[in-house]
CSV table of C-alpha atoms in Angstrom, one decimal:
chain,number,residue,atom,x,y,z
A,1,MET,CA,3.5,3.3,-6.8
A,2,ALA,CA,2.0,0.0,-5.6
A,3,THR,CA,-0.8,1.8,-3.8
A,4,GLY,CA,-1.6,3.8,-6.9
A,5,ALA,CA,-1.7,0.8,-9.1
A,6,ALA,CA,-3.9,-1.1,-6.7
A,7,GLY,CA,-6.4,1.8,-6.8
A,8,ALA,CA,-6.1,2.5,-10.6
A,9,ILE,CA,-6.6,-1.0,-11.9
A,10,PRO,CA,-10.2,-1.5,-10.7
A,11,LEU,CA,-11.1,2.0,-11.6
A,12,ALA,CA,-9.8,1.5,-15.1
A,13,GLY,CA,-11.8,-1.8,-15.3
A,14,TYR,CA,-15.0,0.1,-14.2
A,15,LEU,CA,-14.5,2.8,-16.8
A,16,LEU,CA,-14.2,0.2,-19.5
A,17,TRP,CA,-17.3,-1.6,-18.4
A,18,PHE,CA,-19.2,1.7,-18.3
A,19,HIS,CA,-18.1,2.5,-21.7
A,20,GLY,CA,-19.2,-0.8,-23.1
A,21,PHE,CA,-22.6,-0.5,-21.4
A,22,TYR,CA,-23.4,3.3,-21.7
A,23,GLY,CA,-21.1,4.3,-24.6
A,24,GLN,CA,-18.9,6.8,-22.7
A,25,PHE,CA,-15.9,6.9,-20.4
A,26,ALA,CA,-17.3,7.9,-17.1
A,27,PHE,CA,-18.1,6.6,-13.6
A,28,THR,CA,-21.7,7.8,-13.6
A,29,ASN,CA,-24.4,9.6,-15.4
A,30,SER,CA,-25.2,11.8,-12.4
A,31,ASP,CA,-22.0,13.6,-11.6
A,32,GLY,CA,-23.2,16.8,-13.3
A,33,ILE,CA,-26.5,16.6,-11.6
A,34,TYR,CA,-24.8,16.5,-8.2
A,35,LEU,CA,-22.3,19.2,-9.0
A,36,TRP,CA,-25.3,21.4,-10.0
A,37,SER,CA,-27.0,20.6,-6.6
A,38,ARG,CA,-23.8,21.8,-5.0
A,39,THR,CA,-24.1,25.2,-6.7
A,40,ALA,CA,-27.9,25.5,-6.2
A,41,THR,CA,-27.4,26.7,-2.7
A,42,PHE,CA,-25.8,30.0,-3.8
A,43,ALA,CA,-26.4,30.2,-7.6
A,44,ASN,CA,-27.5,33.7,-8.7
A,45,CYS,CA,-28.6,33.5,-12.4
A,46,ALA,CA,-28.4,37.3,-12.7
A,47,ILE,CA,-24.6,36.9,-12.3
A,48,ILE,CA,-24.2,33.6,-14.0
A,49,ARG,CA,-26.3,34.4,-17.0
A,50,PRO,CA,-26.7,30.9,-18.3
A,51,PRO,CA,-27.7,30.1,-21.9
A,52,ALA,CA,-31.4,29.5,-22.7
A,53,ASP,CA,-31.2,25.8,-22.4
A,54,GLU,CA,-29.7,26.1,-18.9
A,55,VAL,CA,-32.1,28.6,-17.4
A,56,GLY,CA,-34.4,26.0,-16.1
A,57,PHE,CA,-31.6,25.0,-13.5
A,58,CYS,CA,-31.9,28.4,-11.8
A,59,PRO,CA,-33.3,28.0,-8.2
A,60,ARG,CA,-36.3,30.2,-7.5
A,61,GLN,CA,-36.0,30.6,-3.8
A,62,PRO,CA,-33.9,33.4,-2.1
A,63,VAL,CA,-30.5,32.2,-1.0
A,64,ALA,CA,-31.4,32.5,2.6
A,65,GLN,CA,-34.5,30.1,2.2
A,66,ARG,CA,-32.8,27.5,0.1
A,67,PRO,CA,-32.4,23.9,1.5
A,68,SER,CA,-29.3,21.9,1.6
A,69,ALA,CA,-27.6,21.0,-1.7
A,70,SER,CA,-28.7,17.4,-2.2
A,71,THR,CA,-32.3,18.3,-1.4
A,72,PHE,CA,-32.6,20.1,-4.7
A,73,ILE,CA,-32.3,16.8,-6.5
A,74,TRP,CA,-35.1,15.0,-4.7
A,75,GLU,CA,-37.6,17.7,-3.7
A,76,PRO,CA,-41.0,17.6,-5.6
A,77,SER,CA,-40.4,21.1,-6.9
A,78,SER,CA,-36.8,20.5,-8.1
A,79,PRO,CA,-35.6,22.8,-10.9
A,80,LEU,CA,-34.5,19.6,-12.7
A,81,LYS,CA,-38.1,19.2,-13.7
A,82,ASN,CA,-37.9,22.5,-15.7
A,83,VAL,CA,-35.3,20.9,-18.1
A,84,PRO,CA,-36.6,18.4,-20.6
A,85,GLY,CA,-35.4,14.8,-20.2
A,86,LYS,CA,-35.1,12.1,-17.6
A,87,LYS,CA,-33.5,13.2,-14.3
A,88,PHE,CA,-30.2,11.3,-14.8
A,89,SER,CA,-30.1,11.3,-18.6
A,90,VAL,CA,-26.8,11.8,-20.4
A,91,ALA,CA,-28.0,15.1,-22.0
A,92,LYS,CA,-29.4,16.6,-18.7
A,93,ASN,CA,-26.4,15.6,-16.8
A,94,ALA,CA,-24.1,17.3,-19.3
A,95,LEU,CA,-26.2,20.6,-19.2
A,96,ALA,CA,-26.3,20.5,-15.4
A,97,GLN,CA,-22.5,20.1,-15.3
A,98,ASP,CA,-22.1,23.1,-17.6
A,99,PHE,CA,-24.4,25.2,-15.5
A,100,ALA,CA,-22.5,24.3,-12.3
A,101,ILE,CA,-19.1,25.2,-13.9
A,102,ARG,CA,-20.5,28.5,-15.0
A,103,ALA,CA,-21.9,29.1,-11.4
A,104,ILE,CA,-18.6,28.3,-9.7
A,105,THR,CA,-16.6,30.4,-12.2
A,106,ALA,CA,-18.9,33.4,-11.8
A,107,GLN,CA,-19.3,33.1,-8.0
A,108,PRO,CA,-16.2,31.4,-6.6
A,109,GLY,CA,-16.4,33.1,-3.1
A,110,ALA,CA,-20.0,31.9,-2.7
A,111,TYR,CA,-19.0,28.3,-3.7
A,112,LEU,CA,-16.1,28.3,-1.3
A,113,GLY,CA,-18.1,29.7,1.5
A,114,ASP,CA,-20.8,27.0,1.1
A,115,VAL,CA,-18.1,24.3,0.9
A,116,LEU,CA,-16.4,25.4,4.0
A,117,HIS,CA,-19.6,25.6,5.9
A,118,ASP,CA,-20.7,22.0,5.0
A,119,VAL,CA,-17.2,20.7,5.8
A,120,SER,CA,-17.4,22.3,9.2
A,121,LEU,CA,-20.4,20.0,9.9
A,122,THR,CA,-17.9,17.1,10.1
A,123,PHE,CA,-16.6,18.5,13.4
A,124,TYR,CA,-19.9,19.2,15.2
A,125,TRP,CA,-20.1,17.8,18.7
A,126,ASN,CA,-23.6,16.5,18.0
A,127,ASN,CA,-24.7,14.9,14.8
A,128,PRO,CA,-25.8,17.6,12.4
A,129,GLU,CA,-29.4,17.6,11.2
A,130,HIS,CA,-28.3,17.6,7.5
A,131,PRO,CA,-29.5,17.6,4.8
A,132,SER,CA,-32.7,17.5,6.9
A,133,VAL,CA,-34.1,16.2,10.2
A,134,MET,CA,-35.7,13.4,8.6
A,135,MET,CA,-32.6,12.2,6.9
A,136,SER,CA,-30.6,12.4,10.1
A,137,HIS,CA,-33.2,10.3,11.8
A,138,ARG,CA,-32.7,7.5,9.3
A,139,TYR,CA,-29.3,6.9,10.9
A,140,GLN,CA,-30.9,6.2,14.3
A,141,PHE,CA,-31.8,2.7,15.6
A,142,SER,CA,-34.8,4.2,17.3
A,143,TYR,CA,-36.4,4.8,13.9
A,144,ALA,CA,-35.4,1.5,12.3
A,145,ALA,CA,-39.0,0.3,11.9
A,146,LYS,CA,-40.4,3.5,10.5
A,147,HIS,CA,-41.6,3.5,6.9
A,148,TRP,CA,-40.1,6.6,5.3
A,149,ILE,CA,-41.6,6.3,1.8
A,150,SER,CA,-45.1,5.4,0.9
A,151,PRO,CA,-45.5,2.2,-1.1
A,152,THR,CA,-47.4,4.2,-3.8
A,153,PHE,CA,-44.5,6.6,-4.2
A,154,ALA,CA,-43.7,7.0,-8.0
A,155,LEU,CA,-40.2,6.1,-9.1
A,156,GLY,CA,-40.6,6.8,-12.7
A,157,HIS,CA,-41.0,4.4,-15.8
A,158,GLY,CA,-44.5,3.7,-14.3
A,159,GLN,CA,-43.0,2.0,-11.3
A,160,THR,CA,-43.7,2.6,-7.6
A,161,VAL,CA,-42.0,1.6,-4.4
A,162,ALA,CA,-44.3,-1.4,-4.0
A,163,SER,CA,-43.8,-2.6,-7.6
A,164,ASP,CA,-40.0,-2.4,-7.2
A,165,GLN,CA,-40.1,-4.3,-3.9
A,166,LEU,CA,-41.9,-7.1,-5.8
A,167,HIS,CA,-38.9,-7.4,-8.1
A,168,TYR,CA,-36.8,-8.1,-5.1
A,169,GLY,CA,-38.9,-10.7,-3.4
A,170,GLY,CA,-41.6,-8.5,-1.9
A,171,ALA,CA,-41.8,-5.9,0.8
A,172,THR,CA,-40.2,-6.7,4.2
A,173,THR,CA,-40.3,-4.9,7.4
A,174,THR,CA,-37.5,-4.4,10.0
A,175,GLN,CA,-38.1,-6.6,13.0
A,176,VAL,CA,-37.5,-5.2,16.5
A,177,ILE,CA,-36.5,-7.8,18.9
A,178,GLU,CA,-36.4,-6.8,22.6
A,179,PRO,CA,-34.3,-6.5,24.8
A,180,PHE,CA,-31.5,-6.6,22.2
A,181,ALA,CA,-33.0,-3.7,20.2
A,182,GLY,CA,-33.2,-1.6,23.4
A,183,TRP,CA,-29.6,-2.2,24.1
A,184,MET,CA,-28.6,-1.0,20.7
A,185,ARG,CA,-30.8,2.1,21.0
A,186,GLY,CA,-29.2,2.9,24.4
A,187,TYR,CA,-25.7,2.3,23.0
A,188,GLN,CA,-26.1,4.6,20.0
A,189,ARG,CA,-27.6,7.3,22.1
A,190,PHE,CA,-24.5,7.8,24.3
A,191,ILE,CA,-21.6,6.1,22.4
A,192,TYR,CA,-20.6,7.4,19.0
A,193,LEU,CA,-17.6,9.2,17.5
A,194,ARG,CA,-18.0,12.9,18.1
A,195,GLY,CA,-17.1,15.1,15.2
A,196,THR,CA,-15.0,17.3,17.4
A,197,LEU,CA,-12.9,14.4,18.4
A,198,LEU,CA,-12.3,13.6,14.8
A,199,GLY,CA,-11.1,17.2,14.3
A,200,VAL,CA,-8.7,16.6,17.3
A,201,LEU,CA,-7.3,13.6,15.5
A,202,LEU,CA,-6.7,15.5,12.3
A,203,LEU,CA,-4.8,18.1,14.3
A,204,ILE,CA,-2.6,15.4,15.9
A,205,GLY,CA,-1.8,14.1,12.5
A,206,LEU,CA,-1.0,17.5,11.2
A,207,GLY,CA,1.3,17.9,14.3
A,208,GLY,CA,3.2,14.8,13.3
A,209,ILE,CA,3.7,16.2,9.8
A,210,ALA,CA,5.0,19.5,11.2
A,211,ARG,CA,7.4,17.7,13.5
A,212,ALA,CA,8.8,15.7,10.6
A,213,TRP,CA,9.3,18.9,8.6
A,214,ARG,CA,11.3,20.4,11.4
A,215,GLY,CA,13.5,17.4,11.6
A,216,GLY,CA,16.0,16.0,9.1
A,217,GLY,CA,19.1,18.0,10.2
A,218,GLY,CA,17.3,21.3,9.8
A,219,ALA,CA,16.7,20.9,6.1
A,220,GLY,CA,12.9,21.1,6.7
A,221,PHE,CA,10.9,21.7,3.4
A,222,ARG,CA,14.1,21.4,1.3
A,223,ARG,CA,14.8,17.8,2.1
A,224,LEU,CA,13.3,15.1,0.0
A,225,ALA,CA,14.0,11.9,2.1
A,226,GLY,CA,11.0,11.4,4.5
A,227,TRP,CA,9.3,14.7,3.7
A,228,GLY,CA,6.4,15.1,6.0
A,229,GLY,CA,7.0,11.8,7.8
A,230,PRO,CA,5.0,8.6,7.6
A,231,GLY,CA,1.8,10.3,8.4
A,232,LEU,CA,1.7,12.7,5.4
A,233,TYR,CA,0.1,10.3,3.0
A,234,PRO,CA,-2.8,9.1,5.2
A,235,TRP,CA,-3.4,12.6,6.5
A,236,VAL,CA,-3.8,14.1,3.0
A,237,ALA,CA,-5.8,11.0,1.9
A,238,SER,CA,-8.2,11.7,4.9
A,239,VAL,CA,-8.5,15.3,4.1
A,240,THR,CA,-9.3,14.5,0.4
A,241,LEU,CA,-12.0,12.0,1.6
A,242,LEU,CA,-13.6,14.8,3.7
A,243,LEU,CA,-13.4,17.6,1.1
A,244,VAL,CA,-14.2,16.0,-2.3
A,245,PRO,CA,-17.8,14.8,-1.5
A,246,VAL,CA,-18.7,18.3,-0.1
A,247,MET,CA,-17.0,20.0,-3.1
A,248,THR,CA,-18.9,17.9,-5.7
A,249,ALA,CA,-22.2,17.0,-4.0
A,250,ASP,CA,-23.1,17.7,-0.4
A,251,PHE,CA,-22.1,16.7,3.2
A,252,ALA,CA,-23.3,13.4,4.6
A,253,GLU,CA,-22.2,11.3,7.5
A,254,ARG,CA,-21.7,8.2,5.4
A,255,TYR,CA,-19.0,10.1,3.5
A,256,VAL,CA,-17.2,11.0,6.7
A,257,LEU,CA,-17.3,7.3,7.8
A,258,ILE,CA,-14.8,6.1,5.2
A,259,GLY,CA,-12.4,8.7,6.3
A,260,VAL,CA,-12.2,7.7,10.0
A,261,PRO,CA,-9.8,4.8,9.7
A,262,VAL,CA,-7.3,6.9,7.6
A,263,ILE,CA,-7.6,9.8,10.0
A,264,CYS,CA,-6.8,7.5,12.9
A,265,LEU,CA,-3.9,6.0,11.2
A,266,ALA,CA,-2.4,9.5,10.4
A,267,ALA,CA,-2.9,10.5,14.2
A,268,ALA,CA,-1.1,7.3,15.3
A,269,LEU,CA,1.8,7.8,13.0
A,270,ALA,CA,2.3,11.2,14.5
A,271,PHE,CA,3.9,9.4,17.4
A,272,ALA,CA,6.1,7.1,15.4
A,273,ARG,CA,9.9,7.3,16.0
A,274,PRO,CA,12.2,7.8,13.0
A,275,ASP,CA,13.6,4.6,11.6
A,276,PRO,CA,17.3,4.4,12.5
A,277,ALA,CA,18.1,3.1,9.1
A,278,SER,CA,16.7,6.1,7.4
A,279,VAL,CA,18.8,8.4,9.7
A,280,THR,CA,21.9,6.5,8.9
A,281,GLY,CA,21.0,6.8,5.2
A,282,SER,CA,20.6,10.5,5.4
A,283,ALA,CA,24.0,10.9,7.1
A,284,ALA,CA,25.7,8.7,4.5
A,285,ALA,CA,24.2,10.8,1.8
A,286,THR,CA,26.2,13.8,3.2
A,287,GLY,CA,29.4,11.7,3.0
A,288,THR,CA,30.0,11.5,6.8
A,289,THR,CA,28.7,9.7,9.9
A,290,GLY,CA,28.5,10.6,13.5
A,291,ALA,CA,31.6,8.5,14.2
A,292,ASP,CA,33.7,10.2,11.4
A,293,ALA,CA,32.7,13.6,12.8
A,294,ALA,CA,33.8,12.5,16.3
A,295,THR,CA,37.1,11.2,15.0
A,296,SER,CA,37.8,14.3,13.1
A,297,SER,CA,37.0,16.4,16.1
A,298,THR,CA,39.1,14.3,18.4
A,299,GLY,CA,42.1,14.3,16.1
A,300,THR,CA,42.1,18.2,15.7
A,301,ASP,CA,41.9,18.7,19.4
A,302,ALA,CA,44.7,16.3,20.1
A,303,ALA,CA,46.9,18.2,17.5
A,304,THR,CA,46.1,21.5,19.2
A,305,GLU,CA,47.0,20.1,22.6
A,306,THR,CA,50.4,18.8,21.2
A,307,VAL,CA,51.3,22.2,19.9
A,308,VAL,CA,50.5,23.9,23.1
A,309,ALA,CA,52.3,21.3,25.2
A,310,ALA,CA,55.5,21.5,23.1
A,311,GLY,CA,55.6,25.3,23.5
A,312,ARG,CA,55.3,25.0,27.2
A,313,ASN,CA,58.2,22.6,27.4
A,314,GLY,CA,60.6,24.9,25.5
A,315,GLU,CA,60.7,22.9,22.4
A,316,PRO,CA,61.9,25.0,19.5
A,317,GLY,CA,59.0,26.6,17.7
A,318,GLY,CA,56.7,24.0,19.2
A,319,ALA,CA,56.9,22.1,16.0
A,320,VAL,CA,54.8,19.1,15.4
A,321,GLN,CA,55.9,16.2,13.3
A,322,PRO,CA,53.7,15.6,10.2
A,323,GLY,CA,51.2,12.9,10.9
A,324,ALA,CA,50.7,14.0,14.5
A,325,GLY,CA,47.5,15.9,13.6
A,326,ALA,CA,48.8,19.0,12.0
A,327,ARG,CA,50.5,19.9,8.7
A,328,PRO,CA,54.0,21.5,8.7
A,329,SER,CA,54.1,25.2,7.9
A,330,ALA,CA,55.5,26.4,4.6
A,331,GLY,CA,59.1,26.1,4.3
A,332,ALA,CA,59.5,23.8,7.3
A,333,HIS,CA,61.4,20.5,7.0
A,334,PRO,CA,60.9,17.5,9.1
A,335,GLY,CA,63.3,17.3,12.0
A,336,THR,CA,64.0,21.0,12.3
């Protein structure tokens, strides 16, 4: 509850601010645009049959020749230009979202296939060149001083990259200082978290959850206390962090980065030992403890041994006095 409240309060505050500024309860005016780009990799308008005001969102290239999802938003020939209005206007965002929902509903298998493919990029041994080779290079220190966008590139509203830079104090360039820059380039070339190792950490966390399910006195899935163990919550959270961006937009290494600490936490908790207090609490819930069970077992065994010994010594009927661990038989009286 505390974790949920800690996350919900700032989100609710942002929603209120967004409503006050833009007039609607939302987190962004681009969620529909990004969801549309997710479907643009597979959308077939002959199957989707969108209404006339959404036909402009239909990609023109054959599916096999289409770029990655996010590229559809920024490429010069983006289908977004076929629909009237600004790229991230409220009206265009709503139309794009409607088109995307139609595409997912009409082609659920294609949507799932593209999502699974892009999720698999997370676990590549080498950094995937996605959404493009140029974008993957932007993460490398060796390209830190490269100018990726021309100063004359038009940004809309009559603005260019150069004019925008003036509003922020003017253009600046990244300074490369040797030998320190060389050390950083060499470090990044060989030392980084491989996606395959991240997959191994996820499997370790899943193993800890499976072990917790098998514990608990054999109750497994039926038990409520400690269900899934301490690693369940961070593991589910980490998988959510990996899936949601790909399902709603596209794969990007920066989205994976925020999930790494939670994945490591789930893997570490797979080796956590059960809390003795929780084990005692589970036993108490059943109305018995290990000591009670041992005492009961010992008392029963002692009574059995008394009966056997009495019979061997020739005592009549091998009777056992009440209170010695066995109840008298029906009709028997003490002392007989």
